[in-house]
Coordinates of C-alpha atoms in Angstrom, one line a residue:
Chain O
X1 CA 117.1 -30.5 -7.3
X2 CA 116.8 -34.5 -7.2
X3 CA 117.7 -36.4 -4.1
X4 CA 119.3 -39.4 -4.8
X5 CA 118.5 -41.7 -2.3
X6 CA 114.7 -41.8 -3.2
X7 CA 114.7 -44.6 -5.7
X8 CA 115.1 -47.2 -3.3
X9 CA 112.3 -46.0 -1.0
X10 CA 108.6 -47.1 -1.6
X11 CA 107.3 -50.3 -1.9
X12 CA 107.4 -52.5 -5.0
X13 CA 104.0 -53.0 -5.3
X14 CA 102.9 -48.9 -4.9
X15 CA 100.1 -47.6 -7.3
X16 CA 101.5 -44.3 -6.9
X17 CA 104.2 -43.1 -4.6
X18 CA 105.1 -39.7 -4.1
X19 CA 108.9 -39.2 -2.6
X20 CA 110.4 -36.0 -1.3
X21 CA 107.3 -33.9 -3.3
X22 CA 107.9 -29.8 -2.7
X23 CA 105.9 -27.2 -4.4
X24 CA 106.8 -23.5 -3.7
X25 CA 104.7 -20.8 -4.8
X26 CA 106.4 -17.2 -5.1
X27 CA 104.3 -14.5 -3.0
X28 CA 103.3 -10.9 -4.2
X29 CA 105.7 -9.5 -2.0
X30 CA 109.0 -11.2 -3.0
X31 CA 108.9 -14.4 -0.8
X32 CA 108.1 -17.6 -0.8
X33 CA 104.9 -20.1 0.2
X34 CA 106.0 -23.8 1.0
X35 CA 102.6 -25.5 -0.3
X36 CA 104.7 -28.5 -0.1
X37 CA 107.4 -29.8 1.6
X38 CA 109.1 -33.1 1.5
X39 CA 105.7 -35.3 1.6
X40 CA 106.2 -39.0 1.1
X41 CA 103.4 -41.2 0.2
X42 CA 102.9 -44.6 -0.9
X43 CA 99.5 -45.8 -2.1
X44 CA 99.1 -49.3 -3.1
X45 CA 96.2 -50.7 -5.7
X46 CA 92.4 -50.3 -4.3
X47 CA 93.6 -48.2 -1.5
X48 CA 91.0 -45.7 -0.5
X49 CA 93.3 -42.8 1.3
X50 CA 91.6 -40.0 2.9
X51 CA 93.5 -36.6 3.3
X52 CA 92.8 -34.2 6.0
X53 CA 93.9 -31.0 7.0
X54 CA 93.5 -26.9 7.6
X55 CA 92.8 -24.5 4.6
X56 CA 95.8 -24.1 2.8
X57 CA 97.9 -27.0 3.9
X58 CA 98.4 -28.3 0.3
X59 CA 96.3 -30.7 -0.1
X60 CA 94.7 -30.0 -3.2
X61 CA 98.1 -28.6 -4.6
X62 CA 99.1 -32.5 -3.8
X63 CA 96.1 -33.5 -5.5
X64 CA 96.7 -31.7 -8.6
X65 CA 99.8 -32.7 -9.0
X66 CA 98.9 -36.2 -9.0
X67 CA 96.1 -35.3 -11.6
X68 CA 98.9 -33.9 -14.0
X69 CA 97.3 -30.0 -13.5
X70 CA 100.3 -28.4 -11.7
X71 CA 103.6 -29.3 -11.7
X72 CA 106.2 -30.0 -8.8
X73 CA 109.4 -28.1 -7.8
X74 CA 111.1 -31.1 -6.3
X75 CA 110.9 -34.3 -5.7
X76 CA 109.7 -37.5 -7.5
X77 CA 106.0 -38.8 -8.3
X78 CA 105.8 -41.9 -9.9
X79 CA 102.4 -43.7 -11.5
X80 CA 102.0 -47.3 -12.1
X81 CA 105.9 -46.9 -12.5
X82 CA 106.3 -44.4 -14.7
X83 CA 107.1 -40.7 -13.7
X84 CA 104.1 -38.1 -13.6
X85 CA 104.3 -36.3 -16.6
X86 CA 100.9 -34.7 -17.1
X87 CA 97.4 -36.2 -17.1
X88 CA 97.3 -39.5 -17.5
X89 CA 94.2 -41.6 -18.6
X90 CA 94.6 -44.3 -15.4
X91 CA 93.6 -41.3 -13.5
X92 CA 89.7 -39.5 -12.9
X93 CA 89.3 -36.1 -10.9
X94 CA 86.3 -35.6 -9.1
X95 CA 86.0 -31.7 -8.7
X96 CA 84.6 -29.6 -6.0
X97 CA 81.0 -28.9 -6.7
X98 CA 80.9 -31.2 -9.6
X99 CA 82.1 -29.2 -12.5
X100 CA 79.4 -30.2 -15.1
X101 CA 79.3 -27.8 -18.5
X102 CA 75.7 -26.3 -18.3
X103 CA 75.1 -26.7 -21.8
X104 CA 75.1 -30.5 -22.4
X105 CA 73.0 -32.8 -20.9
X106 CA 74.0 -35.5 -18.1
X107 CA 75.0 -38.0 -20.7
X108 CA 76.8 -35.6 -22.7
X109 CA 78.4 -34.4 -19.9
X110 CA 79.2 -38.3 -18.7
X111 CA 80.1 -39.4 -22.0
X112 CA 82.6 -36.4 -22.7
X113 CA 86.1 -38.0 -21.6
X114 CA 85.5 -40.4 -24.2
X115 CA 85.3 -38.1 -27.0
X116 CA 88.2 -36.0 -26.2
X117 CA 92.1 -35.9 -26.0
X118 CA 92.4 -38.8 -28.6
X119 CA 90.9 -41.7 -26.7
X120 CA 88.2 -42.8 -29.0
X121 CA 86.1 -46.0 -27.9
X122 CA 87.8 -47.0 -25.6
X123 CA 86.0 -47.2 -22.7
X124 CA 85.7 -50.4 -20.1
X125 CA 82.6 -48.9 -18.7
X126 CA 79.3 -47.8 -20.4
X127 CA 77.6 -44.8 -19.6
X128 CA 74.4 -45.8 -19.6
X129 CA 75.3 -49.1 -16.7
X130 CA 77.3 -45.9 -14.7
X131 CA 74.2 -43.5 -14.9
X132 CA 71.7 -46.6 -14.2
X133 CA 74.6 -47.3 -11.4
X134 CA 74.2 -43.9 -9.5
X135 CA 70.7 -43.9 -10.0
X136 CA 70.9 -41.1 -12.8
X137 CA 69.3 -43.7 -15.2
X138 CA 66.3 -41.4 -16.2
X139 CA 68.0 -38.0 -15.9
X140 CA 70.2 -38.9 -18.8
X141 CA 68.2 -36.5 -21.3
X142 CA 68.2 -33.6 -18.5
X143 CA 70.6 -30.3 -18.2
X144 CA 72.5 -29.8 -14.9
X145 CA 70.0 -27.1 -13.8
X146 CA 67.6 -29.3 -13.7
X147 CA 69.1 -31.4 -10.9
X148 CA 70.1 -31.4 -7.5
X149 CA 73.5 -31.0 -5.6
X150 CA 73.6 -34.0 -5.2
X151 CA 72.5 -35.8 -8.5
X152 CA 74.8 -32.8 -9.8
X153 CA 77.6 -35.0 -8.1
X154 CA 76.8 -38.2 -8.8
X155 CA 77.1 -37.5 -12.6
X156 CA 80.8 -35.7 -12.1
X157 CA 81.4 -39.2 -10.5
X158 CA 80.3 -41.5 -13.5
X159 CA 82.1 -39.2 -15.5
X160 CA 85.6 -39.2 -13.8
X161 CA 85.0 -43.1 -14.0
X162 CA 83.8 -42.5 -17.9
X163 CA 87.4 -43.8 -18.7
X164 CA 87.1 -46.7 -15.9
X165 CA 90.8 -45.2 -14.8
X166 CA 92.6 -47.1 -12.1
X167 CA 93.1 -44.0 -9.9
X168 CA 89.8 -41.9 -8.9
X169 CA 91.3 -38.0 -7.1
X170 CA 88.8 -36.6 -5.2
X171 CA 89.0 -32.9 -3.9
X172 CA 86.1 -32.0 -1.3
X173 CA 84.0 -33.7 -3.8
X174 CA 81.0 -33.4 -1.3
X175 CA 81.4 -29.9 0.5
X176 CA 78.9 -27.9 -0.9
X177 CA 75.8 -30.8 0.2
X178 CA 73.8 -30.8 2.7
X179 CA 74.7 -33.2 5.8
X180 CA 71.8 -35.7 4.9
X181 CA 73.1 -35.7 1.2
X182 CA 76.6 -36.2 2.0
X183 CA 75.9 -38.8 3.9
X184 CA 74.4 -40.7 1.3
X185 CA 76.9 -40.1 -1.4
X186 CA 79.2 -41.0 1.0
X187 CA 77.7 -44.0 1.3
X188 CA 77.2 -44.5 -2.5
X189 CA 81.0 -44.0 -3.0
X190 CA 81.7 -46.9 -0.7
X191 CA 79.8 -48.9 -2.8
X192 CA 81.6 -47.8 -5.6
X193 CA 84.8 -48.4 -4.6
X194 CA 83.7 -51.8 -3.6
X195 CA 82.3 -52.7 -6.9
X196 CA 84.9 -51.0 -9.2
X197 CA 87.9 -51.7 -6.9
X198 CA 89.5 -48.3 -7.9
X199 CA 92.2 -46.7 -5.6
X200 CA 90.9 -43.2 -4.4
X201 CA 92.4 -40.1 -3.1
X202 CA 89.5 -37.7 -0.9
X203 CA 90.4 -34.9 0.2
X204 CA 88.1 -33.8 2.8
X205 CA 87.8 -31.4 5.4
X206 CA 84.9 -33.9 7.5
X207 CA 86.7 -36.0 9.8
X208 CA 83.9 -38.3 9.7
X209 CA 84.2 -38.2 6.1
X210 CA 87.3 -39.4 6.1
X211 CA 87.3 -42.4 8.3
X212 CA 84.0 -43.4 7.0
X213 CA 85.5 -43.8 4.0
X214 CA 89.7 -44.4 4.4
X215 CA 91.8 -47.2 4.9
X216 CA 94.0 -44.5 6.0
X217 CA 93.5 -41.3 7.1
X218 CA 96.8 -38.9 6.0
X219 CA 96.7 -35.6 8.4
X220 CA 98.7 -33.0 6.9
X221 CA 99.7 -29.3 8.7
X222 CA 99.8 -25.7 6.6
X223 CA 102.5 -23.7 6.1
X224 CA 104.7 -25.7 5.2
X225 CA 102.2 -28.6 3.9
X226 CA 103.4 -31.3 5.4
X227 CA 102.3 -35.3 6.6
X228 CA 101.9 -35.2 10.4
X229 CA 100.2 -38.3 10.7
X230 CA 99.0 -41.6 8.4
X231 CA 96.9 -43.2 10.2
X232 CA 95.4 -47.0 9.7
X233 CA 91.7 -47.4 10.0
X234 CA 90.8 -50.8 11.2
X235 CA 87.5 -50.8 10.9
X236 CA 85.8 -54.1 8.7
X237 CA 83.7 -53.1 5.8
X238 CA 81.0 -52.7 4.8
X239 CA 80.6 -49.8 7.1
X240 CA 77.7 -49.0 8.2
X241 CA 76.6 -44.5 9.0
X242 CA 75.2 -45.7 12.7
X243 CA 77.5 -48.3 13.4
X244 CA 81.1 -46.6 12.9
X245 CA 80.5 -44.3 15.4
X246 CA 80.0 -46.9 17.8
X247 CA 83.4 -48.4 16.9
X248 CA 86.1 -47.7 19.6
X249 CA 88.6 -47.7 16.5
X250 CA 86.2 -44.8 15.4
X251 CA 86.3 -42.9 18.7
X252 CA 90.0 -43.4 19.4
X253 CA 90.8 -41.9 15.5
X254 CA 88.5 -39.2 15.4
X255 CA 89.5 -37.8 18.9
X256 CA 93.3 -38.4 17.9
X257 CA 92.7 -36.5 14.6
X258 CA 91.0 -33.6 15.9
X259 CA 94.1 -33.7 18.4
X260 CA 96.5 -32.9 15.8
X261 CA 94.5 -30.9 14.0
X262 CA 93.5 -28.3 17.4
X263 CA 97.3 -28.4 17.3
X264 CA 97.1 -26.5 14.1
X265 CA 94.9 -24.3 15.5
X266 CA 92.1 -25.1 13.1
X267 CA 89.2 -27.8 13.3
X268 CA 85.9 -27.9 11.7
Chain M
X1 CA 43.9 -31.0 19.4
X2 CA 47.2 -30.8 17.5
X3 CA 46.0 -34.2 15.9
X4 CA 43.0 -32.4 14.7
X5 CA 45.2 -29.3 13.6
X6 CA 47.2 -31.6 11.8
X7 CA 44.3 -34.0 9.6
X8 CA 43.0 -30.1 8.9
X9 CA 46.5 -28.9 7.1
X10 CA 46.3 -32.3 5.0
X11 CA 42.6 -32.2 4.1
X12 CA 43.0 -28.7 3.4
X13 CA 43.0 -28.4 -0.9
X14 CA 46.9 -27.0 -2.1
X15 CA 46.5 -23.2 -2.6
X16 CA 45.9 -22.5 -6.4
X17 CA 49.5 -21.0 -7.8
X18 CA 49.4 -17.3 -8.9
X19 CA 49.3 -17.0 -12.1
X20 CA 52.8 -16.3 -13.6
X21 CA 52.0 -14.0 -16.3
X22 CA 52.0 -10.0 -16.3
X23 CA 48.1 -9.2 -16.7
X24 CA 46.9 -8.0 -20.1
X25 CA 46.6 -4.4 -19.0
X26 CA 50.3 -4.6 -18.2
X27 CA 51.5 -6.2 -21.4
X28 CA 49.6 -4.8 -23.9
X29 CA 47.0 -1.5 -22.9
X30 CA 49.6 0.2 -21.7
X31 CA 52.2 -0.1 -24.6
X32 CA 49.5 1.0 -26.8
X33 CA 48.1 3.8 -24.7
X34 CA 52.0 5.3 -25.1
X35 CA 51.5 5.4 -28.6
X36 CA 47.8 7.1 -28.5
X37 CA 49.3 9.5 -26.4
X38 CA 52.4 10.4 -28.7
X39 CA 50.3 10.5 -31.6
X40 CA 47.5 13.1 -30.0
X41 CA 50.4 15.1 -28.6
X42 CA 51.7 15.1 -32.5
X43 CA 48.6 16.0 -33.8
X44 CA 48.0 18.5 -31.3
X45 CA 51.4 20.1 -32.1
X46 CA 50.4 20.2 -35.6
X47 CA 46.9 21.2 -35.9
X48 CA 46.4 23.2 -32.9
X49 CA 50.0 25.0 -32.4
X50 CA 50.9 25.4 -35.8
X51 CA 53.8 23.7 -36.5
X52 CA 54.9 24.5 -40.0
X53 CA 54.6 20.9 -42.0
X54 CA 58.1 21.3 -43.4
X55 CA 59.2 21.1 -39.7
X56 CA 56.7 18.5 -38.4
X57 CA 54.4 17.4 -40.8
X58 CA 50.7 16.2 -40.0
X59 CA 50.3 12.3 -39.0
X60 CA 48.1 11.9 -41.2
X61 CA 50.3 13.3 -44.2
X62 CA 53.1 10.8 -42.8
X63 CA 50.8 7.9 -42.6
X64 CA 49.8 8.4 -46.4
X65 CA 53.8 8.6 -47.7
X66 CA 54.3 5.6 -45.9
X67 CA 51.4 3.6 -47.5
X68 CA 52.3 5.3 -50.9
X69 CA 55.4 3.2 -50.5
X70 CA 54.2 0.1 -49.2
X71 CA 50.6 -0.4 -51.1
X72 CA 52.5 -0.9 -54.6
X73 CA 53.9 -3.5 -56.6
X74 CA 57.0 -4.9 -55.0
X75 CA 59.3 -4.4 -58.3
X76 CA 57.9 -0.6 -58.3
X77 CA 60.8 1.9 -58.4
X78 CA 58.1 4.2 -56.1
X79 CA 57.8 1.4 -53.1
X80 CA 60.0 1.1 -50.3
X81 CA 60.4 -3.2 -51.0
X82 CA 63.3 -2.8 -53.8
X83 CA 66.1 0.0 -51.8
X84 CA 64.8 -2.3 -48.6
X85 CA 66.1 -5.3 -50.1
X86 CA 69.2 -3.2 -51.1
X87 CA 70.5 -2.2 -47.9
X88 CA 69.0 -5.5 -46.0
X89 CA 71.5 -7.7 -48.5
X90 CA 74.2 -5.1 -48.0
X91 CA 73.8 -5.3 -44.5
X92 CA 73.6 -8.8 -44.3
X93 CA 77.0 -9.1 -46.0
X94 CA 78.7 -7.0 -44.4
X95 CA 77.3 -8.1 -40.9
X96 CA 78.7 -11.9 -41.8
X97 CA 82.0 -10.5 -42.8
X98 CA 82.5 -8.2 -39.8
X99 CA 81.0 -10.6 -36.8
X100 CA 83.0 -13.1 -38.9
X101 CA 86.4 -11.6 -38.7
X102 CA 85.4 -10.1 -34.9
X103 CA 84.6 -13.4 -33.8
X104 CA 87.7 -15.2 -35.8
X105 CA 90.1 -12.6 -34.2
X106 CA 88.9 -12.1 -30.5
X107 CA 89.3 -15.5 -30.4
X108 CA 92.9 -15.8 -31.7
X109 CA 93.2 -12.7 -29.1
X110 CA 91.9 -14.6 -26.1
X111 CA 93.9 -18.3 -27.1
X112 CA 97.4 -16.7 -27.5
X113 CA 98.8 -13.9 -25.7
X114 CA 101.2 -13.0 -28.1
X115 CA 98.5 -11.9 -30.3
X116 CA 96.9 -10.6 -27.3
X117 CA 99.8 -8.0 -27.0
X118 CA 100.2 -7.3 -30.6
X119 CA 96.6 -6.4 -31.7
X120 CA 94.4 -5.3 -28.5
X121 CA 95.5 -2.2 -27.4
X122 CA 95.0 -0.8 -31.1
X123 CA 91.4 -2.7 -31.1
X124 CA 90.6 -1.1 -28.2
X125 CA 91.7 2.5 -29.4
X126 CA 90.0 1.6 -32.8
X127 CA 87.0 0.7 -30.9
X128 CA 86.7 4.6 -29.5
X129 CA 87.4 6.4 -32.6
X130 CA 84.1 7.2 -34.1
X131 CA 83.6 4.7 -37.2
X132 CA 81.5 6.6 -39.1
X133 CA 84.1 9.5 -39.8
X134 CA 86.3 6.9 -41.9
X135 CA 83.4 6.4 -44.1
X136 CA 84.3 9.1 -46.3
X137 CA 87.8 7.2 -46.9
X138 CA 86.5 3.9 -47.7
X139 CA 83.8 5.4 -50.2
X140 CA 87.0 6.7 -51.8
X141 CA 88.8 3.3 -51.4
X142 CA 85.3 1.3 -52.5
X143 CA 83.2 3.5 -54.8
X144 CA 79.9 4.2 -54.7
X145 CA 78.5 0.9 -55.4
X146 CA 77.8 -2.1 -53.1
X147 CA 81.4 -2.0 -52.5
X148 CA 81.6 0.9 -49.3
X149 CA 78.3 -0.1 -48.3
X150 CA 80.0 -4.0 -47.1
X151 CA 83.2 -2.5 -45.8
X152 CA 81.2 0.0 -43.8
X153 CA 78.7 -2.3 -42.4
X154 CA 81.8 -4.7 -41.7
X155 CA 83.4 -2.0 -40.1
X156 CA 81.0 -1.4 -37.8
X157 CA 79.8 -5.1 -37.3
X158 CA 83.6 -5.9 -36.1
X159 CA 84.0 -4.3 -33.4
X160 CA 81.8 -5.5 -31.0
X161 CA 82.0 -9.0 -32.2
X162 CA 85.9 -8.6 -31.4
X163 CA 85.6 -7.5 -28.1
X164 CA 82.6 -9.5 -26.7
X165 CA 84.1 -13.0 -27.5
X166 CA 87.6 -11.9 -26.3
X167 CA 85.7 -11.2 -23.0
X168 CA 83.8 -13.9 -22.7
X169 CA 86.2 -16.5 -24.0
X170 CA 88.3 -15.1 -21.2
X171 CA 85.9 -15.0 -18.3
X172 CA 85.6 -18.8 -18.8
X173 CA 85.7 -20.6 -15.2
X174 CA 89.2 -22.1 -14.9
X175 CA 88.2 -25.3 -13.3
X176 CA 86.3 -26.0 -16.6
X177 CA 89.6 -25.9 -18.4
X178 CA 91.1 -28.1 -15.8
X179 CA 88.7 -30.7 -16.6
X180 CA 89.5 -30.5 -20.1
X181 CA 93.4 -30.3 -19.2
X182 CA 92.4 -33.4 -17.1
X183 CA 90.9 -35.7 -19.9
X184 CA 94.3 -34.5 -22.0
X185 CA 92.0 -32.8 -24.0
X186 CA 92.9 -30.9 -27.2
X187 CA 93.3 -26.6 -27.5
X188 CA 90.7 -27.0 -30.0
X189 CA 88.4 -29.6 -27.8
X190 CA 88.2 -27.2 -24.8
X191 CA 87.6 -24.4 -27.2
X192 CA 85.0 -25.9 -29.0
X193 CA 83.0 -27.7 -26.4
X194 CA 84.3 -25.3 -23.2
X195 CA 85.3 -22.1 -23.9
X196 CA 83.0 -21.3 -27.1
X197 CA 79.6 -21.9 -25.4
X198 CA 80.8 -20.4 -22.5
X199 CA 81.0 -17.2 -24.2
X200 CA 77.7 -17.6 -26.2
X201 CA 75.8 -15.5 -24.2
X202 CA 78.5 -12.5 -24.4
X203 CA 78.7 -13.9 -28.4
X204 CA 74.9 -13.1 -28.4
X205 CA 74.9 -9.5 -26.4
X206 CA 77.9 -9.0 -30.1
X207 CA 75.4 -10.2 -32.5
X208 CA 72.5 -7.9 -31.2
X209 CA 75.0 -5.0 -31.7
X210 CA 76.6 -6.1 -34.4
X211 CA 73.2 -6.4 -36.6
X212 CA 71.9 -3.0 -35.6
X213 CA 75.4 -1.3 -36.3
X214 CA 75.4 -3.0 -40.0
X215 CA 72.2 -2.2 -41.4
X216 CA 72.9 1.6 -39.4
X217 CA 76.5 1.2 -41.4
X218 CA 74.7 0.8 -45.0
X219 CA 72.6 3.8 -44.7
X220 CA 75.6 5.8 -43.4
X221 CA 77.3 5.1 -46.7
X222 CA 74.4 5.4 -48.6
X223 CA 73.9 8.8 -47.7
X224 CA 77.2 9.2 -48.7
X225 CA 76.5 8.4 -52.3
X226 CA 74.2 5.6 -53.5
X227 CA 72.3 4.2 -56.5
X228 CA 69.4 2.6 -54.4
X229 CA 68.6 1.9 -50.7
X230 CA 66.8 3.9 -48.4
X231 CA 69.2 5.9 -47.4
X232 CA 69.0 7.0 -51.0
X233 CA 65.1 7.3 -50.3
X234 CA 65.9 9.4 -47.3
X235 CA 68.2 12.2 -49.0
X236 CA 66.0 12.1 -52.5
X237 CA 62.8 13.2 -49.7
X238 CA 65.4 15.2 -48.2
X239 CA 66.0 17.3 -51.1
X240 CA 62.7 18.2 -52.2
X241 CA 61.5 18.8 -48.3
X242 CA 59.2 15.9 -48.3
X243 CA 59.2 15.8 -44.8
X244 CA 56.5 13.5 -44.3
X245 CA 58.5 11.1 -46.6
X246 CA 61.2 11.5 -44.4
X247 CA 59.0 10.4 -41.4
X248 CA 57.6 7.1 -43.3
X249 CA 61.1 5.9 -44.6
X250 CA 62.3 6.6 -40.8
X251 CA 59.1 4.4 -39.7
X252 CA 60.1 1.6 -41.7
X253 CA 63.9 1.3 -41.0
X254 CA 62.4 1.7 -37.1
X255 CA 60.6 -1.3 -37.5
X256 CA 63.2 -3.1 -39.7
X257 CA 65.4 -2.4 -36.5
X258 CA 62.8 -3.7 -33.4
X259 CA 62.3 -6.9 -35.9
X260 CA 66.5 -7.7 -36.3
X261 CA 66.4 -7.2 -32.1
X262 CA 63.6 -9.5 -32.0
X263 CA 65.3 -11.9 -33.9
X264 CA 68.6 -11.8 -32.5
X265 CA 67.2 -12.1 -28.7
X266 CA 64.7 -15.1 -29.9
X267 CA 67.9 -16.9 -31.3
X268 CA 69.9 -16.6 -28.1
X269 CA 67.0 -17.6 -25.8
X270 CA 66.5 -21.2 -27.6
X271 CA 70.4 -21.6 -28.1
X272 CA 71.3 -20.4 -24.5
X273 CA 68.7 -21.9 -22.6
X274 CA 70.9 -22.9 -19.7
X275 CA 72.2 -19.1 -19.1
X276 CA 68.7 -17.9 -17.5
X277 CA 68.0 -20.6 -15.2
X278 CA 69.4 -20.8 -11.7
X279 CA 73.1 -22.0 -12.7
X280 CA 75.7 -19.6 -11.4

């Protein structure tokens, strides 16, 4: 079912804008899951949106939609102002624990969206500036096994931005670090966006994470997956570990975060 | 105190690894001392119980029909090297048709469901019906010659092959096909460079079976009727209760058999590397 009132709404100038989005997965016993229910978003060019919220509140259903990997009951998604109709080469996924295929090396495993689904040499970005970039330069030669979490990471990075797409998803791309790790990548990917001026989607379940990182922090409930709260982050860049958390902006989101979130019950 | 406990730890030298290999005893005395003991407990039997040598023969008797067959020239119709090479290029044949047409149709199995649905359950009740008693039929379909020796060592070879890549294309890690699906990748893209090496390793475990069940395949049908190989050495032994000709031409298809394992296993371990090393 299409509403018809949603083609005025959003901005003009929206990278992406999701209006009236539901997803509805069927249960094993004859009823229904609302992953997602009427979630509006607008995200304008070189946002960096961070999305928080409790296990199974939708938010990588959302996420995957916007990649092109499931598909949406109702509602409208539109792209650089075209509807979402599968993957689309403006847009990179990070994966959760960076998804690298053991049996090539980092390069081949960087250089890989550029020798598959038809887009040959066309790439704005080369791999070898993206690996040097991340700090990967001399690992290029090496299989995943042979390097950390972390490094593991950074080269599913470079290769989501293989493409140099406009929109970089991320989905808990950091989870499975360790704290001091984390907070470096995080730190890295700040720099990243800087540099590249992509727009980004994280979806993370670290508060800090996610005002370290946003312009806005989206706070979404479960069951139904809905937007509770989209918050501004008014903090000036670049931002620095020590000297966020002694922002009051910092202390007043993060306390009114983990306020809507204890309302759900559920708070890391 | 402690700062004196502490300048001890770093001047201390870095304990010398241990070393990572089994000892020599481990790896190779005690393999050897197995086969000391099986052949005293041989001879023993033998020489000391009685054994009639048309029942057991001596070790000694054994040793000298194998090197009857090995210490001649290799064109002599009297040497093991000419119904070796028989049965080794049947084998091989009909190994590269079977793994060929197992690999080809567990994968059509695995991409499309339809065909999934249409062929599995028979390949699966195939799979338990013991092979070997269809031999008969396909000598009759074949012939004697190089023919039913192929189809037989296909046979066999096809199985395995069929269900080990249909398995292990399947157990492929769906976010791996989401990245694929993600960079708008091609079916044939994410089979080739996700799905395919994915399954190697299961691939592999098909091979190793596949190559023993083919050459096992050749001499099945060789026994069944045969110009050369050494299934036809076997039966011609056979016949005259040559026993200890029996025994030799056993040895060598023995060590034909450790030396296709050996192979096989030495293959997947430089073509897999990354399976064996911490990556889940």
């Amino acid at each position: 079912m299409i509403h018809p009132s949603i083609g005025q709404r959003g901005s003009a100038e929206a990278l992406i804008a999701v209006q009236t989005l539901s997803k509805v997965y069927p249960t094993v016993n004859g009823g229904y899951v609302h992953a997602l229910d009427n979630v509006d978003i607008d995200i304008g060019e070189g946002e960096f949106v961070s999305i928080v919220g409790p296990s199974g509140c939708g938010k990588s259903t959302l996420l995957r939609i916007i990649a092109g990997l499931d598909v949406h009951d109702e509602g409208r998604l539109i792209l650089a102002g075209r509807d979402i109709a599968g993957p689309s080469p403006d847009v990179g996924v990070v994966f959760q624990a960076a998804n690298l295929l053991p049996w090539l090396t980092v390069r081949e495993n960087v250089r890989l969206p550029l020798r598959v689904g038809g887009k040959k040499k066309q790439s704005g970005t080369s791999v070898d500036d993206l690996l040097a970039m991340t700090g990967l330069g001399e690992f290029g030669e090496r299989y995943p096994y042979e390097l950390s979490g972390g490094m593991q990471q950074r080269a599913g990075i470079c290769r989501a931005l293989a493409r140099n797409p406009r929109i970089l998803l991320m989905d808990e791309p950091f989870g499975a670090l360790d704290a001091l790790t984390r907070e470096r990548m995080n730190l890295e990917l700040q720099n990243i966006w800087q540099t590249h001026k992509k727009t980004v989607i994280l979806i993370t379940h670290s508060i800090s994470e996610a005002l370290f990182l946003g312009n806005r922090v989206i706070v979404m409930s479960a069951r139904p997956g809905r937007i509770i709260a989209d918050l501004k982050v008014d903090i000036p860049r670049p931002r620095s570990l020590d000297s966020i958390i002694l922002h009051p902006e910092y202390a007043r989101l993060s306390s009114e975060i983990r306020g809507l979130l204890n309302a759900q019950g559920e708070v890391e | 105190m402690s700062m004196a406990a502490a300048t001890d730890i770093k001047s201390r030298p870095l304990i010398a690894p241990k070393p990572l290999k089994r000892s020599w005893l481990e790896s190779r005395l005690l393999p050897l001392l197995g086969v000391i003991i099986l052949i005293s407990a041989w001879s023993l039997a033998v020489h000391r119980l009685h054994v009639p040598p048309y029942i057991l023969p001596a070790p000694e008797a054994a040793a000298k029909a194998l090197w009857s067959g090995i210490a001649v020239s290799p064109f002599s119709p009297l040497g093991y090297y000419l119904p070796l090479w028989s049965t080794l290029k049947n084998a091989a044949i009909g190994f590269l048709i079977g793994s060929g047409l197992g690999l080809f149709l567990g994968s059509l199995m695995a991409e499309s469901r339809i065909f999934e649905k249409l062929f599995m359950p028979y390949a699966f009740a195939l799979q338990s019906l013991p092979k070997v008693a269809i031999a008969p039929l396909i000598v009759i379909w074949f012939g004697f010659g190089d023919g039913s020796k192929v189809a037989i060592s296909a046979l066999l070879a096809f199985f395995p092959m069929l269900i080990n890549s249909f398995t292990g294309l399947r157990s492929v890690d769906p976010e791996k096909v989401d990245l694929m699906r993600s960079l708008s990748a091609s079916r044939f893209e994410t089979y080739r460079i996700v799905k395919l090496p994915h399954a190697a390793p299961f691939i592999f475990a098909g091979i190793d079976m596949a190559v023993v069940y083919a050459f096992l395949g050749t001499i099945v049908a060789e026994f069944l009727g045969a110009q050369q190989g050494m299934g036809v050495v076997i039966t011609k032994a056979q016949a005259v209760t040559d026993v200890a000709g029996v025994f030799a031409a056993l040895f060598i298809l023995g060590f034909v058999g450790i030396l296709l394992h050996a192979t096989v296993q030495k293959i997947d371990r430089k073509m897999v590397h990354w399976n064996r090393r911490g990556q889940k």
